[in-house]
Tab-separated table of C-alpha atoms in Angstrom:
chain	number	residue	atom	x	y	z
A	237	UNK	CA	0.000	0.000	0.000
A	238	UNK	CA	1.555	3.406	-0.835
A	239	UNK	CA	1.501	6.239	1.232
A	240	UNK	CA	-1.439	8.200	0.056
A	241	UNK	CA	-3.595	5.466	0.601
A	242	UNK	CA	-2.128	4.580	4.277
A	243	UNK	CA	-2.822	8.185	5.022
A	244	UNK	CA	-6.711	7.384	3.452
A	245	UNK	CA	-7.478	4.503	6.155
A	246	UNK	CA	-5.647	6.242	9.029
A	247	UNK	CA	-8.063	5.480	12.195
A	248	UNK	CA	-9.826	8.423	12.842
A	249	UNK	CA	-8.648	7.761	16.932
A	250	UNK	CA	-4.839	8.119	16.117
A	251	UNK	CA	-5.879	11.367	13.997
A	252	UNK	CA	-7.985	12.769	17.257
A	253	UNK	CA	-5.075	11.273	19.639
A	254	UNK	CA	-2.084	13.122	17.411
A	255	UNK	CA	-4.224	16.162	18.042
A	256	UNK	CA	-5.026	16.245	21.777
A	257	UNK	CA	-1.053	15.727	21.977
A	258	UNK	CA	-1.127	19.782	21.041
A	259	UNK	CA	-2.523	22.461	22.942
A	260	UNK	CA	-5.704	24.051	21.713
A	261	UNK	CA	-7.717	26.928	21.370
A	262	UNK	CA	-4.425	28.911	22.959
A	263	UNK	CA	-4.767	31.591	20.471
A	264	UNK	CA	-7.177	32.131	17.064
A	265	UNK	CA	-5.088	32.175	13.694
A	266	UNK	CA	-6.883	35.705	13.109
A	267	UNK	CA	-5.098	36.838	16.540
A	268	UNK	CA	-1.398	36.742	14.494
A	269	UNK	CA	-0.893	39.244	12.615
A	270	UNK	CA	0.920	39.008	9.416
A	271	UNK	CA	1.828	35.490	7.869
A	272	UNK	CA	4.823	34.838	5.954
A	273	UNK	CA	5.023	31.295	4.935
A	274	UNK	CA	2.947	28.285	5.408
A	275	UNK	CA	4.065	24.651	5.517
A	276	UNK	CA	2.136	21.444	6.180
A	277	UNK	CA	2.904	19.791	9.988
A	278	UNK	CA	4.185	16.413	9.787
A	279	UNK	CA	3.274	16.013	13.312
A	280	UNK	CA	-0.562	16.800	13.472
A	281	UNK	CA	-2.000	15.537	10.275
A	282	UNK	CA	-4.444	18.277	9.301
A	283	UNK	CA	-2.713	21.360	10.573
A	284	UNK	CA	-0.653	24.063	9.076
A	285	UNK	CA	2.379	25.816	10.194
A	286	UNK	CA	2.234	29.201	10.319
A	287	UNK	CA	5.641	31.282	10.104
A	288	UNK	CA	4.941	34.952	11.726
A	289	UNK	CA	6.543	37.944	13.311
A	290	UNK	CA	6.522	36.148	16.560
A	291	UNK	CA	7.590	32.545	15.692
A	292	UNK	CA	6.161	29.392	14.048
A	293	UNK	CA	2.618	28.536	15.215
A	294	UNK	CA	0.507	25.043	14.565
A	295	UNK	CA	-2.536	26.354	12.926
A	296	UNK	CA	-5.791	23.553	13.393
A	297	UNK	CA	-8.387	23.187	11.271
A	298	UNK	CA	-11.008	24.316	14.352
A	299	UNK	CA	-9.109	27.815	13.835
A	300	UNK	CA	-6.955	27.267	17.434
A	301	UNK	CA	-3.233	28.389	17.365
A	302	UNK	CA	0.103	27.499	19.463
A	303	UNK	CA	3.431	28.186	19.247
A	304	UNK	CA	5.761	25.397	18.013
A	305	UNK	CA	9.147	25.494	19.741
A	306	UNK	CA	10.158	28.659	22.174
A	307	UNK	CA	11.326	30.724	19.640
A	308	UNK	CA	10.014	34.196	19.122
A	309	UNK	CA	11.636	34.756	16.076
A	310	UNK	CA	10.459	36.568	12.896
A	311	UNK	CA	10.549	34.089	10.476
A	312	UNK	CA	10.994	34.590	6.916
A	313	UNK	CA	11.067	32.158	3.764
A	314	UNK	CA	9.712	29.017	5.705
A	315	UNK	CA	10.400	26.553	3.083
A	316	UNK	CA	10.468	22.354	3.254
A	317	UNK	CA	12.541	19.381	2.467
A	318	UNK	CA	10.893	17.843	-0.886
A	319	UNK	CA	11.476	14.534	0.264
A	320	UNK	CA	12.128	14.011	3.932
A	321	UNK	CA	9.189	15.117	6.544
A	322	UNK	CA	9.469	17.734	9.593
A	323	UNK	CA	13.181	19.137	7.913
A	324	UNK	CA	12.690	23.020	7.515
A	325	UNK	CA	14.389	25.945	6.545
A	326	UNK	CA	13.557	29.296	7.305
A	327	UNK	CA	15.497	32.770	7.714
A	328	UNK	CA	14.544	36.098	9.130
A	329	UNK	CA	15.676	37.875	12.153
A	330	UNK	CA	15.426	37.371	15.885
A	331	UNK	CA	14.091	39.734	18.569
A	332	UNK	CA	17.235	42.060	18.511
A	333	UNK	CA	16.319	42.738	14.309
A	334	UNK	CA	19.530	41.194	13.481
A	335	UNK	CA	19.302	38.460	10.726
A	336	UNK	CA	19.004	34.794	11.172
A	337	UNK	CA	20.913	33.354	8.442
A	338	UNK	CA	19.622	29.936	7.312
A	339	UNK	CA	18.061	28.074	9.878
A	340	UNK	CA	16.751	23.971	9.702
A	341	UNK	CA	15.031	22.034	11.874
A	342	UNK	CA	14.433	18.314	12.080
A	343	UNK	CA	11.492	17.581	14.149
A	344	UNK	CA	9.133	19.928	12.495
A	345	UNK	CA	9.908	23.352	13.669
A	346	UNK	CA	10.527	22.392	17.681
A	347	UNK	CA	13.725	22.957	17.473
A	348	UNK	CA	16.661	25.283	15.185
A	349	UNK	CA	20.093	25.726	14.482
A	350	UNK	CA	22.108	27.786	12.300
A	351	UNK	CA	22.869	25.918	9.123
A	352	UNK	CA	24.259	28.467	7.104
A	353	UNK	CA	25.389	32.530	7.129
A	354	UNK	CA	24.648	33.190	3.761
A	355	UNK	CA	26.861	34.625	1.280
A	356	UNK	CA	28.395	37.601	3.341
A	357	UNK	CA	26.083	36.985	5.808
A	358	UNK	CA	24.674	36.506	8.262
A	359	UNK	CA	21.806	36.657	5.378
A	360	UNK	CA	18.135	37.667	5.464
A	361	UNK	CA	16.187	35.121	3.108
A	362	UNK	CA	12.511	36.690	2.193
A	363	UNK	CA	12.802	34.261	-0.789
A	364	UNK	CA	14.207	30.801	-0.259
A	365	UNK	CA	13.537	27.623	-2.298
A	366	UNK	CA	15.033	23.661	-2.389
A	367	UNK	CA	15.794	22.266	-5.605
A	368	UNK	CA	13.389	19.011	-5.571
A	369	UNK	CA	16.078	17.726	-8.111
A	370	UNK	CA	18.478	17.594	-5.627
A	371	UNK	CA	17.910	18.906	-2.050
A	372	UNK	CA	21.461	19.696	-1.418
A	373	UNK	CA	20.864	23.106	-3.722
A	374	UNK	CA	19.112	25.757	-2.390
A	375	UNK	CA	18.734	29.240	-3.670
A	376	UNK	CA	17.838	32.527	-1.541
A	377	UNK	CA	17.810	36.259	-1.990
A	378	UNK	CA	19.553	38.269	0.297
A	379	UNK	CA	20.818	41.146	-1.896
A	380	UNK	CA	21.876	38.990	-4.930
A	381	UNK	CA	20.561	35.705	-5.700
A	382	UNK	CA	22.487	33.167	-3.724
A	383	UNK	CA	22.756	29.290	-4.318
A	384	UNK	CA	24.170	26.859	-2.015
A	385	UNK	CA	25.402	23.150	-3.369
A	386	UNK	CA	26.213	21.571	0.134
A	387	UNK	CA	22.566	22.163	1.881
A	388	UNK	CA	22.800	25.519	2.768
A	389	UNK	CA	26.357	25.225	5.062
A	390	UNK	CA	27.956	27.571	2.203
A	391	UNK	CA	26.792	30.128	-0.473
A	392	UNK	CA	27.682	31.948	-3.100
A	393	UNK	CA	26.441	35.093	-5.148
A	394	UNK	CA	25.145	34.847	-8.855
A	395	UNK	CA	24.492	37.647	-9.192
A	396	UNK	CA	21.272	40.296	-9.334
A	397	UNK	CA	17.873	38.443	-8.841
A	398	UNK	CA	14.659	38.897	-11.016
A	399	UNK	CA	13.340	42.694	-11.186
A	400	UNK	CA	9.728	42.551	-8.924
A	401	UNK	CA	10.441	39.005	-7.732
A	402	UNK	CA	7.976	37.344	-5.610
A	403	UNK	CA	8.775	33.153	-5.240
A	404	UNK	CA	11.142	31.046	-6.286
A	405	UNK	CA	11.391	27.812	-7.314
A	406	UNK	CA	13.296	25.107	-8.484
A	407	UNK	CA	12.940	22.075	-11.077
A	408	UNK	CA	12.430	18.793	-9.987
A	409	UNK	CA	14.687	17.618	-12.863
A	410	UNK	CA	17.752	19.338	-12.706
A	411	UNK	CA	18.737	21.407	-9.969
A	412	UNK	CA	20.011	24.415	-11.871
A	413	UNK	CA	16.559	25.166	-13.795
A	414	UNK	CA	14.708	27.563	-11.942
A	415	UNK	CA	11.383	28.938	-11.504
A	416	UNK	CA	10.828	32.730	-10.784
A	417	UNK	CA	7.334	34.721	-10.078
A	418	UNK	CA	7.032	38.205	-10.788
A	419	UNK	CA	5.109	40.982	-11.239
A	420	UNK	CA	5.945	40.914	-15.158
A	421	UNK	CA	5.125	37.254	-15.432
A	422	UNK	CA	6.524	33.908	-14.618
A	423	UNK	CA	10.245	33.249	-15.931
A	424	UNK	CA	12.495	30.409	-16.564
A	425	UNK	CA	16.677	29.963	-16.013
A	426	UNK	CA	18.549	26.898	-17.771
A	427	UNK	CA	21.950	28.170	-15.825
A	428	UNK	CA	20.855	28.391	-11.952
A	429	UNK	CA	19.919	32.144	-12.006
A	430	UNK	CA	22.042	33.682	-14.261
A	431	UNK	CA	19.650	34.443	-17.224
A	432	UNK	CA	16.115	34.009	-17.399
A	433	UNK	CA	13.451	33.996	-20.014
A	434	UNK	CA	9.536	34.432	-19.883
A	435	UNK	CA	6.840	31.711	-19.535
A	436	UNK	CA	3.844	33.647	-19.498
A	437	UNK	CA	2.974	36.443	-21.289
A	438	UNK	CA	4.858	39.764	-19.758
A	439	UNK	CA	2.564	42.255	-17.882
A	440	UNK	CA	0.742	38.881	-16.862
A	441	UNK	CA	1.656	39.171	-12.832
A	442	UNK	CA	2.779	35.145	-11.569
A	443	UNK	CA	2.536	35.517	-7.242
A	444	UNK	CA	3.417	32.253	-6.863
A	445	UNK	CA	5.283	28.909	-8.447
A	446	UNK	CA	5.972	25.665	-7.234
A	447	UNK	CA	7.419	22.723	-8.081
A	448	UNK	CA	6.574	19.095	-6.027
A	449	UNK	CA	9.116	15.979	-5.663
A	450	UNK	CA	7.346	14.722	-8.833
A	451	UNK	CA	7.696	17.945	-11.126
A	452	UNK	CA	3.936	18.875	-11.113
A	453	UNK	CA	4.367	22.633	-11.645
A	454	UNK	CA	1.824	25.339	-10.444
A	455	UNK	CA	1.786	29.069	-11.189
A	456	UNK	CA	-0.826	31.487	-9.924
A	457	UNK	CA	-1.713	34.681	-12.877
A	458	UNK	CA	-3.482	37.545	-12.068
A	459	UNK	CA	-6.579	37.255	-14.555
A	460	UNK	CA	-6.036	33.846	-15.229
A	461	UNK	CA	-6.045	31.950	-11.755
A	462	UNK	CA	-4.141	28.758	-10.465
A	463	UNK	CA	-2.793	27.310	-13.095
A	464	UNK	CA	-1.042	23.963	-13.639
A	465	UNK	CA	1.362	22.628	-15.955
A	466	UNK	CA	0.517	19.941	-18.540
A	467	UNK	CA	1.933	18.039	-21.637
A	468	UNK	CA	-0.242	20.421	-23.755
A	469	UNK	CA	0.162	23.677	-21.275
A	470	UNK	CA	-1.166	25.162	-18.829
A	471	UNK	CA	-4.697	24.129	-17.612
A	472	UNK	CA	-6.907	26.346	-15.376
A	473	UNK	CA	-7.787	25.130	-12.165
A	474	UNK	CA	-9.704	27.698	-10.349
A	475	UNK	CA	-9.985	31.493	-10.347
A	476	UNK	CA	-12.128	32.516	-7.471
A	477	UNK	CA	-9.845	34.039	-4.993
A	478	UNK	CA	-11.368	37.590	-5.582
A	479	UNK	CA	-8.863	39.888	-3.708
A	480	UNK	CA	-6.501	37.587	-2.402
A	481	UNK	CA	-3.154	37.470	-4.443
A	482	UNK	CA	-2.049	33.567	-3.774
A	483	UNK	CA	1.875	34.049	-2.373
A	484	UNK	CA	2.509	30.724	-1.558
A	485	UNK	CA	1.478	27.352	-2.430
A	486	UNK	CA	2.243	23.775	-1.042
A	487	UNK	CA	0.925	20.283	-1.643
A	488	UNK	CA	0.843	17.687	0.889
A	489	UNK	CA	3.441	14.852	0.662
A	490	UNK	CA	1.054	12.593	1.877
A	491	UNK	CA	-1.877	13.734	-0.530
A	492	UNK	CA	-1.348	15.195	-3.851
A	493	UNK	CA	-4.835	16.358	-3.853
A	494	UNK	CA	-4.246	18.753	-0.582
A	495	UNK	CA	-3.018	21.967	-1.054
A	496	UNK	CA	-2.825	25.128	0.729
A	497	UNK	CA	-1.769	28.570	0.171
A	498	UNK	CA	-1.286	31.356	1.722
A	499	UNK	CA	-2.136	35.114	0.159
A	500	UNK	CA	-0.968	38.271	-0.050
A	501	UNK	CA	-3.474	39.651	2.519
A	502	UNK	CA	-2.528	36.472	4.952
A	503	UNK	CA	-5.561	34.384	4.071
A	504	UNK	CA	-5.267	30.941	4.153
A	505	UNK	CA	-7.345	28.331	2.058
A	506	UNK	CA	-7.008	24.545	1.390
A	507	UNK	CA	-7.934	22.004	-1.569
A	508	UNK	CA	-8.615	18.801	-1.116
A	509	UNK	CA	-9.212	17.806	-4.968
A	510	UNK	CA	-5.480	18.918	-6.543
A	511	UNK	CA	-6.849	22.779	-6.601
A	512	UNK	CA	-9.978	22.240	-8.305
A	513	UNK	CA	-11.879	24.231	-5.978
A	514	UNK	CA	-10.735	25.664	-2.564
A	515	UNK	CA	-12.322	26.598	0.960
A	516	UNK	CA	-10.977	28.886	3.869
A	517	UNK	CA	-9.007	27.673	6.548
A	518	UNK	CA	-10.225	27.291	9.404
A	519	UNK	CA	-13.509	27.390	7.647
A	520	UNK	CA	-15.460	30.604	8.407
A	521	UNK	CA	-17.515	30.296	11.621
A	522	UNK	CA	-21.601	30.305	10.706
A	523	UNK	CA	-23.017	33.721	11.442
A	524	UNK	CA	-23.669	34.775	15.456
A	525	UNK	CA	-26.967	36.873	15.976
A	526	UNK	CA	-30.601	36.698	13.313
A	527	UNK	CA	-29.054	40.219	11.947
A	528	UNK	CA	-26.192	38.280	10.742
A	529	UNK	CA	-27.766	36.073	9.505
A	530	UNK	CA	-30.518	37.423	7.565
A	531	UNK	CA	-27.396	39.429	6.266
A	532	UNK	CA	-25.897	36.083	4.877
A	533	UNK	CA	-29.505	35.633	2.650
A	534	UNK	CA	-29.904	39.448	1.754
A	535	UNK	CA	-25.570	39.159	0.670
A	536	UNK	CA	-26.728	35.690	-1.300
A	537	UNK	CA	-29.049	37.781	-3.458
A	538	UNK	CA	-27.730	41.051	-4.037
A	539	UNK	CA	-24.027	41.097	-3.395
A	540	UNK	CA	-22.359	38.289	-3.964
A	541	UNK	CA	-21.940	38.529	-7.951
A	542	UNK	CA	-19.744	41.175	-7.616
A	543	UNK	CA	-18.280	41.126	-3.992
A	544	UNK	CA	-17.874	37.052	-4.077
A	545	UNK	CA	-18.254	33.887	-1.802
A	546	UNK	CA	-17.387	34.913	1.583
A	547	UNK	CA	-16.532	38.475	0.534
A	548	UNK	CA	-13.084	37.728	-0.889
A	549	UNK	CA	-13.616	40.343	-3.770
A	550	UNK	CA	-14.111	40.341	-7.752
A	551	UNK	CA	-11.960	38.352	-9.718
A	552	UNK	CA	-9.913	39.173	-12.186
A	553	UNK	CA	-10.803	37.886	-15.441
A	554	UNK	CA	-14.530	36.619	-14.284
A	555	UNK	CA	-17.236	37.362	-16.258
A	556	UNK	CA	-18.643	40.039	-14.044
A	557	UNK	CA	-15.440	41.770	-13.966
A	558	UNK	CA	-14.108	45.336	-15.767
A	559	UNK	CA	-10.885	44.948	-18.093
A	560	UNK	CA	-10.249	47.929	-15.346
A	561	UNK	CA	-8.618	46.136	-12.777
A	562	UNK	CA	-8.576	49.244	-10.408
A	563	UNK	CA	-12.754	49.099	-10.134
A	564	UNK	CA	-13.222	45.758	-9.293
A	565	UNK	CA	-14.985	45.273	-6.066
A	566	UNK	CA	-13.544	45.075	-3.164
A	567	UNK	CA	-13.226	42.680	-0.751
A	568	UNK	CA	-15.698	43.109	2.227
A	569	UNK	CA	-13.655	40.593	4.781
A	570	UNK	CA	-9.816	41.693	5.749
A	571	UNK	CA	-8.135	41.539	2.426
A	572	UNK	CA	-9.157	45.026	1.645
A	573	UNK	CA	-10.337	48.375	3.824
A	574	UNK	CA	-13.973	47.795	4.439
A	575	UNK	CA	-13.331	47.894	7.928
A	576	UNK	CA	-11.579	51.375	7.685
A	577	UNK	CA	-15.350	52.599	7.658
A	578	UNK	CA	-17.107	52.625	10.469
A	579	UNK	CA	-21.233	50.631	10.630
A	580	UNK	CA	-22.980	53.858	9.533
A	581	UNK	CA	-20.662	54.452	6.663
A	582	UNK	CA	-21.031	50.837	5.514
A	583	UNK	CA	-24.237	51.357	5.956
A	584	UNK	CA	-24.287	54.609	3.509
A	585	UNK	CA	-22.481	53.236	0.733
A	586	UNK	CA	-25.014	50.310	0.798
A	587	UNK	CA	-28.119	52.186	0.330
A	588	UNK	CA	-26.644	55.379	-1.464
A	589	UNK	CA	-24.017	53.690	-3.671
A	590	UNK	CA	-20.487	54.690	-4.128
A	591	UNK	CA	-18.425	56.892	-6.843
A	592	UNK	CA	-15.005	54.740	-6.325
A	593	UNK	CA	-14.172	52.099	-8.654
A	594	UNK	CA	-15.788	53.887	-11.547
A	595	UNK	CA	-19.471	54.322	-10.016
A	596	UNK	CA	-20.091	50.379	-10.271
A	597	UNK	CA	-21.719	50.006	-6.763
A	598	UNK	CA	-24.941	50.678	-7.340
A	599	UNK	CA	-27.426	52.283	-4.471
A	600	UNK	CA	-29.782	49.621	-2.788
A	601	UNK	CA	-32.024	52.617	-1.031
A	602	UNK	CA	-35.156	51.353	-3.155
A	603	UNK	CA	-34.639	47.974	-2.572
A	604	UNK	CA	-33.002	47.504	0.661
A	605	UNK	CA	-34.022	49.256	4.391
A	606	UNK	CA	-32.040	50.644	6.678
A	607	UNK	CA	-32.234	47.672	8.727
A	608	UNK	CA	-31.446	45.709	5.694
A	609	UNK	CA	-27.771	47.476	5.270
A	610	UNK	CA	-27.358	46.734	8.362
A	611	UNK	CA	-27.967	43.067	8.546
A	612	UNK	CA	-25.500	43.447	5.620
A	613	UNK	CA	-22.775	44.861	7.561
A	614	UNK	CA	-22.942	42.146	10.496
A	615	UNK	CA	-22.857	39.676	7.810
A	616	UNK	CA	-19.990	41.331	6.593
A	617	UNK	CA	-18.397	41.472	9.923
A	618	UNK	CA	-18.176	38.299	10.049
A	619	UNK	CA	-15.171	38.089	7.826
A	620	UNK	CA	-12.891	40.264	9.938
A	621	UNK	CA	-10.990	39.144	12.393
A	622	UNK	CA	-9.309	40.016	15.736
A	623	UNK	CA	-7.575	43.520	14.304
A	624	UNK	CA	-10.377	44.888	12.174
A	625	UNK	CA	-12.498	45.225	15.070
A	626	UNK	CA	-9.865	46.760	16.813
A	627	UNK	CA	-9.136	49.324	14.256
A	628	UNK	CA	-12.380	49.739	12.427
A	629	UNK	CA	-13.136	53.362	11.533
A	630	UNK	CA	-10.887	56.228	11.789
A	631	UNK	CA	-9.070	54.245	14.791
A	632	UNK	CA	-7.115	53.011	11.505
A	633	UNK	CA	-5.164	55.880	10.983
A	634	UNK	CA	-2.825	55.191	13.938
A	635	UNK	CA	-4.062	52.031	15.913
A	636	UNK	CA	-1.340	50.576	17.675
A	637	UNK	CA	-3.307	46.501	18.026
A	638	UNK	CA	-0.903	43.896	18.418
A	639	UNK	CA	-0.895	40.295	17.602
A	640	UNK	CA	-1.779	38.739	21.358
A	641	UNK	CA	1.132	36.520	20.723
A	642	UNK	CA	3.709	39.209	21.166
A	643	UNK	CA	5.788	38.522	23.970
């Protein structure tokens, strides 16, 4: 029996056991703060790790949060091993804003050490990737693009990355063709770095690649969506990610067909059927309160066309979208600034319309009551999380929250 199927019968008492082994409901995933990487936990089947300002944190999929390790760390570039569970890397800087270098762990994030400086470093890796061809290369920016042939114990400069890079990645058949996402599309290098070429059409914007053990190649293009590479080219998989920009993508070792990524705006969602179609994680909580919910049916019927599932925005490139990408609308949850209004000014725009975005929010004052807009607006509230509330309104010109997981 291979893997994926071992995973499939798994007794659902081990999978609750593995769990209880973790503490939960500690802290909410909404209470930290920015995200900046995302990496499936061989030890709790299910869960996520979450690299943040303040450490690595188990994400489950209930929504609880703990911290993995002691470390308080502000982890950059968490990347893993293609081919051998619980090994990371990660870079960043520690509490005193110095940088990290490259760090690894064994066990799954528990526990570091310092693998590597960095080309004269110690370095700062936002970008980081391991060649699936052969582990023992790794590339990172810190400066210049730097490649390491001995597993990230030395480096050496090859000179000035992509212009506008976002991710890296590397081929799963030789370990000097690379991957690169960018804001002017998705390039290629034959020679580790050194020159690249474009894949996708330039002005095209690729926010994410990567590339599994087994060479399955993904890309993410604004206007065209998750894409995935194929004999014939590139087949769409799903474009319904409204306002989110998709970052960061990884596929389960255990399960091809579960994937997570993380996006720009530190939203997290998960596939389990190869990207086909995608949900939040944790799921979002059903509406508290009847004005919440009869905000969910009145959003069903008059918003969600333009404002999409859960209120993750229009999508560029769907039907109901402008070639203008600058009036699409807006994400309601906190991707975008909804929540720099305060209830009464959501509550305006609903019923009188707006001018932004080119006029295309129409006014629901003939249609929809008072009471109505606001239903709307505690159905929209239901998106936001721990710092929206905090900040909502003009508070958001200088509000000083703070993650609750800051020291």
């Amino acid at each position: 029996m291979n893997i994926r199927n071992l995973n499939a019968v798994r007794p659902a008492w081990l999978l609750l056991l593995t769990l209880a082994a973790f503490p939960a409901h500690a802290l909410r995933v909404g209470d930290l703060g920015h995200l900046h990487g995302i990496a499936f936990d061989s030890n709790a089947p299910g869960a996520l790790l979450l690299a943040t300002h303040y450490g690595l944190y188990r994400a489950l999929p209930d929504g609880s949060a703990s911290l993995v390790g002691d470390r308080r760390d502000d982890f950059l570039g968490l990347t893993a091993h293609p081919s051998e569970p619980g090994t990371l890397y990660v870079s960043g800087h520690p509490p005193d804003g110095s940088n990290l270098g490259l760090l690894r762990s064994k066990n799954g994030g528990i526990t570091w050490t310092r693998h590597g400086r960095g080309h004269d470093g110690p370095a700062d890796y936002h970008q980081l990737a391991v060649s699936p061809a052969d582990p023992d290369v790794l590339y990172g920016v810190h400066g210049s693009l730097q490649a390491s042939r001995d597993g990230g114990r030395s480096w050496e400069s090859i000179g000035p990355p992509p212009e506008k890079l976002i991710t890296l990645a590397g081929s799963a058949e030789d370990p000097t063709h690379l991957y690169a996402a960018t804001q002017a599309g998705l390039l290629t290098s034959d020679d580790g770095g050194r020159r690249w070429r474009a894949v996708s059409e330039p002005g095209n914007t690729a926010s994410l690649v990567h590339v599994t053990a087994d060479g399955t190649t993904y890309t993410f293009v604004l206007g065209r969506g998750l894409l995935r590479a194929e004999d014939d080219g590139w087949k769409a998989l799903y474009n319904g990610f409204g306002g989110h920009y998709p970052l960061q993508l990884i596929v389960d070792p255990t399960d091809p067909d579960r994937l997570a990524t993380l996006t720009h705006a530190s939203g997290l969602f998960t596939s389990e059927d190869g990207g086909e179609s995608w949900q939040r994680f944790p799921a979002p909580q059903t509406p508290h309160g009847t004005a919440a919910a009869a905000g969910e049916r009145l959003y069903t019927e008059y918003c969600i066309a333009c404002h999409g599932k859960e209120g993750v925005g229009e999508t560029a490139g769907a039907a109901t979208a402008p070639s203008d990408q600058g009036q699409l609308a807006p994400a309601l949850g906190f991707s975008s600034h909804a929540w720099h209004h305060d209830d009464e000014q959501l509550v305006e725009t609903i019923l009188e319309g707006g001018i932004a975005r080119g006029g295309r929010m129409p006014a629901f004052k003939e249609i929809l009551s008072r009471e109505n807009a606001r239903e709307l607006v505690a159905y929209m509230q239901s998106f936001w999380r721990a710092r929206e509330f905090a900040c909502q309104g003009a508070r958001h010109m200088n509000c000083d929250w703070k993650p609750a997981t800051r020291p």
